[in-house]
Amino acid sequence: MRASGGWALRHFLQVLDASRDELAGIIDLAKRFRRGGYVGQPLRGKVAALLFEKPSTRTRVSFSSAVLRLGGDVIYLPSSELQLVRGEPLKDTARVLSRYVDVIVARLNLHSSLEEIVNYSSVPVINALTNLHHPCQALADIATMHEYAGGWRFKVAYIGDCGNVCRSLVQMCALFGIPITVASPKKYWLPAGEIQQYKEIASLAGGLLEFTEDPKAAAADVDFIYTDVFVSMGMEAEYEARLRDFLPRYRVTMKLFDVARPGAKFMHCMPIKRGEEVEEEVVESSRSIIFDQAEYRMHTSAALLAWIMGRTS
Ligand code: CP
């Protein structure tokens, strides 16, 4: 399908919606934005709608700032203030928004709702987090790792809940051939079919994907130890059960870094529940690169927007 500007209409619902070369190009552009600032106004005259069903600090502000820095305008649309809350169907909302704006950035509870928007949208749709995927987070994660590692040779351990952040990080590492080991109680692992699919992608790219229940084995000899909250938004009813399953074994501690490479860094998508998935001491230590990681959300969002709207040149 061609969009009105003559470029191909693309959406970014999960990491695998883009090729490795396309993602590498987005990361390269993000690095140029970080180093050289935001020259030119590639989104001048363009309007982005940020349709959010859930709270957000990083995603909302980084996308908004990115659009403004690229010369465009942003309309923030909490779903609670749209006719959606009174039962207007998503398929109508998607078609109406497509007449007003040039790109839809959506944070929705259900991935299936995002797919419904895509089915009816005539403008690019970007996933700003669903229950299944958080691809924009993974873009910032891999760009941050690439910068700290000075290239593509590094190893990653992900410790904790295998939710949307883990899935997107695994997809990203698999595509780039980056070895990654996920440590989590077995009942939280990604579905077996998905693990197999990502293992095959990793193998083709020269990487390796492993799942284990042993955080120490996962962290051995890695350059980055990554975690996320044990109880994501919308899972509050499972709070006690999840803490029982994850603690204390899966908390990232200073001690865990003893088995990692000497300069290993700590990463977290944020927000953090200090004392649950990670010790406060780790968060505040020199190993922690969480604020560079958070900053990259803006640069990778800007680069993604420029790419998806055909405005990279
Ligand atoms: N990491 C992340 O998506 O943060 P927000 O929920 O604040 O957007």
PDB file of N, CA, C and O and ligand atoms in Angstrom, residues 52 55-62 107 128-129 134 137 165 226 233 268-271 297, ligand 1:
ATOM      1  N   PHE A  52      -3.236   6.971  24.216  1.00  0.00           N
ATOM      2  CA  PHE A  52      -2.723   6.203  25.357  1.00  0.00           C
ATOM      3  C   PHE A  52      -3.862   5.734  26.264  1.00  0.00           C
ATOM      4  O   PHE A  52      -4.639   6.541  26.760  1.00  0.00           O
ATOM      5  N   PRO A  55      -0.873   4.830  31.764  1.00  0.00           N
ATOM      6  CA  PRO A  55       0.061   5.910  32.121  1.00  0.00           C
ATOM      7  C   PRO A  55       1.416   5.743  31.433  1.00  0.00           C
ATOM      8  O   PRO A  55       1.787   4.642  31.039  1.00  0.00           O
ATOM      9  N   SER A  56       2.134   6.833  31.312  1.00  0.00           N
ATOM     10  CA  SER A  56       3.473   6.791  30.727  1.00  0.00           C
ATOM     11  C   SER A  56       4.221   8.066  31.060  1.00  0.00           C
ATOM     12  O   SER A  56       3.644   9.152  31.018  1.00  0.00           O
ATOM     13  N   THR A  57       5.484   7.924  31.368  1.00  0.00           N
ATOM     14  CA  THR A  57       6.363   9.096  31.487  1.00  0.00           C
ATOM     15  C   THR A  57       7.313   9.130  30.289  1.00  0.00           C
ATOM     16  O   THR A  57       7.285  10.047  29.466  1.00  0.00           O
ATOM     17  N   ARG A  58       8.161   8.086  30.187  1.00  0.00           N
ATOM     18  CA  ARG A  58       9.192   8.071  29.156  1.00  0.00           C
ATOM     19  C   ARG A  58       8.609   8.060  27.744  1.00  0.00           C
ATOM     20  O   ARG A  58       9.010   8.862  26.887  1.00  0.00           O
ATOM     21  N   THR A  59       7.687   7.161  27.483  1.00  0.00           N
ATOM     22  CA  THR A  59       7.202   7.000  26.111  1.00  0.00           C
ATOM     23  C   THR A  59       6.439   8.239  25.660  1.00  0.00           C
ATOM     24  O   THR A  59       6.656   8.754  24.559  1.00  0.00           O
ATOM     25  N   ARG A  60       5.568   8.717  26.521  1.00  0.00           N
ATOM     26  CA  ARG A  60       4.779   9.902  26.167  1.00  0.00           C
ATOM     27  C   ARG A  60       5.675  11.109  25.909  1.00  0.00           C
ATOM     28  O   ARG A  60       5.570  11.792  24.890  1.00  0.00           O
ATOM     29  N   VAL A  61       6.595  11.364  26.856  1.00  0.00           N
ATOM     30  CA  VAL A  61       7.380  12.599  26.748  1.00  0.00           C
ATOM     31  C   VAL A  61       8.458  12.481  25.673  1.00  0.00           C
ATOM     32  O   VAL A  61       8.730  13.442  24.942  1.00  0.00           O
ATOM     33  N   SER A  62       9.051  11.286  25.549  1.00  0.00           N
ATOM     34  CA  SER A  62      10.108  11.143  24.535  1.00  0.00           C
ATOM     35  C   SER A  62       9.529  11.261  23.128  1.00  0.00           C
ATOM     36  O   SER A  62      10.119  11.916  22.257  1.00  0.00           O
ATOM     37  N   ARG A 107      -0.476   3.389  22.877  1.00  0.00           N
ATOM     38  CA  ARG A 107      -0.199   2.512  24.024  1.00  0.00           C
ATOM     39  C   ARG A 107      -1.529   1.929  24.468  1.00  0.00           C
ATOM     40  O   ARG A 107      -2.386   2.646  24.993  1.00  0.00           O
ATOM     41  N   ALA A 128       3.399   1.832  21.150  1.00  0.00           N
ATOM     42  CA  ALA A 128       4.047   2.481  22.301  1.00  0.00           C
ATOM     43  C   ALA A 128       3.909   1.631  23.561  1.00  0.00           C
ATOM     44  O   ALA A 128       4.108   2.135  24.659  1.00  0.00           O
ATOM     45  N   LEU A 129       3.599   0.367  23.395  1.00  0.00           N
ATOM     46  CA  LEU A 129       3.472  -0.684  24.424  1.00  0.00           C
ATOM     47  C   LEU A 129       2.081  -1.302  24.370  1.00  0.00           C
ATOM     48  O   LEU A 129       1.077  -0.600  24.334  1.00  0.00           O
ATOM     49  N   HIS A 134       6.927  -4.272  23.366  1.00  0.00           N
ATOM     50  CA  HIS A 134       7.350  -2.886  23.615  1.00  0.00           C
ATOM     51  C   HIS A 134       8.551  -2.591  22.706  1.00  0.00           C
ATOM     52  O   HIS A 134       9.679  -2.399  23.158  1.00  0.00           O
ATOM     53  N   GLN A 137      10.923   0.465  23.178  1.00  0.00           N
ATOM     54  CA  GLN A 137      11.862   0.295  24.283  1.00  0.00           C
ATOM     55  C   GLN A 137      13.088  -0.492  23.810  1.00  0.00           C
ATOM     56  O   GLN A 137      14.230  -0.123  24.079  1.00  0.00           O
ATOM     57  N   VAL A 165       8.551  -6.295  27.527  1.00  0.00           N
ATOM     58  CA  VAL A 165       9.916  -5.758  27.399  1.00  0.00           C
ATOM     59  C   VAL A 165      10.890  -6.887  27.064  1.00  0.00           C
ATOM     60  O   VAL A 165      11.745  -6.759  26.179  1.00  0.00           O
ATOM     61  N   TYR A 226      19.944  -6.903  32.534  1.00  0.00           N
ATOM     62  CA  TYR A 226      18.728  -6.111  32.308  1.00  0.00           C
ATOM     63  C   TYR A 226      17.593  -6.717  33.119  1.00  0.00           C
ATOM     64  O   TYR A 226      17.441  -7.938  33.175  1.00  0.00           O
ATOM     65  N   MET A 233       2.018  -3.159  34.596  1.00  0.00           N
ATOM     66  CA  MET A 233       0.727  -2.462  34.644  1.00  0.00           C
ATOM     67  C   MET A 233      -0.385  -3.421  34.233  1.00  0.00           C
ATOM     68  O   MET A 233      -0.266  -4.115  33.215  1.00  0.00           O
ATOM     69  N   HIS A 268      17.522  -1.056  32.818  1.00  0.00           N
ATOM     70  CA  HIS A 268      16.129  -1.217  33.257  1.00  0.00           C
ATOM     71  C   HIS A 268      15.296  -0.254  32.403  1.00  0.00           C
ATOM     72  O   HIS A 268      15.680   0.891  32.201  1.00  0.00           O
ATOM     73  N   CYS A 269      14.128  -0.721  31.949  1.00  0.00           N
ATOM     74  CA  CYS A 269      13.302   0.144  31.098  1.00  0.00           C
ATOM     75  C   CYS A 269      12.669   1.279  31.891  1.00  0.00           C
ATOM     76  O   CYS A 269      12.273   2.291  31.313  1.00  0.00           O
ATOM     77  N   MET A 270      12.549   1.101  33.228  1.00  0.00           N
ATOM     78  CA  MET A 270      11.921   2.077  34.120  1.00  0.00           C
ATOM     79  C   MET A 270      10.417   2.174  33.832  1.00  0.00           C
ATOM     80  O   MET A 270      10.028   2.015  32.691  1.00  0.00           O
ATOM     81  N   PRO A 271       9.558   2.492  34.807  1.00  0.00           N
ATOM     82  CA  PRO A 271       9.925   2.818  36.188  1.00  0.00           C
ATOM     83  C   PRO A 271      10.376   1.581  36.976  1.00  0.00           C
ATOM     84  O   PRO A 271      10.024   0.458  36.630  1.00  0.00           O
ATOM     85  N   ARG A 297      15.465   6.757  24.435  1.00  0.00           N
ATOM     86  CA  ARG A 297      14.072   6.623  24.009  1.00  0.00           C
ATOM     87  C   ARG A 297      13.691   7.775  23.061  1.00  0.00           C
ATOM     88  O   ARG A 297      12.967   7.575  22.096  1.00  0.00           O
TER      89      ARG A 297
HETATM   90  N1   CP B   1       9.777   2.326  29.797  1.00  0.00           N
HETATM   91  C1   CP B   1       8.571   2.907  29.585  1.00  0.00           C
HETATM   92  O1   CP B   1       7.829   2.553  28.655  1.00  0.00           O
HETATM   93  O2   CP B   1       8.302   3.917  30.444  1.00  0.00           O
HETATM   94  P1   CP B   1       6.890   4.662  30.550  1.00  0.00           P
HETATM   95  O3   CP B   1       5.858   3.623  31.010  1.00  0.00           O
HETATM   96  O4   CP B   1       7.095   5.754  31.566  1.00  0.00           O
HETATM   97  O5   CP B   1       6.523   5.186  29.200  1.00  0.00           O
END
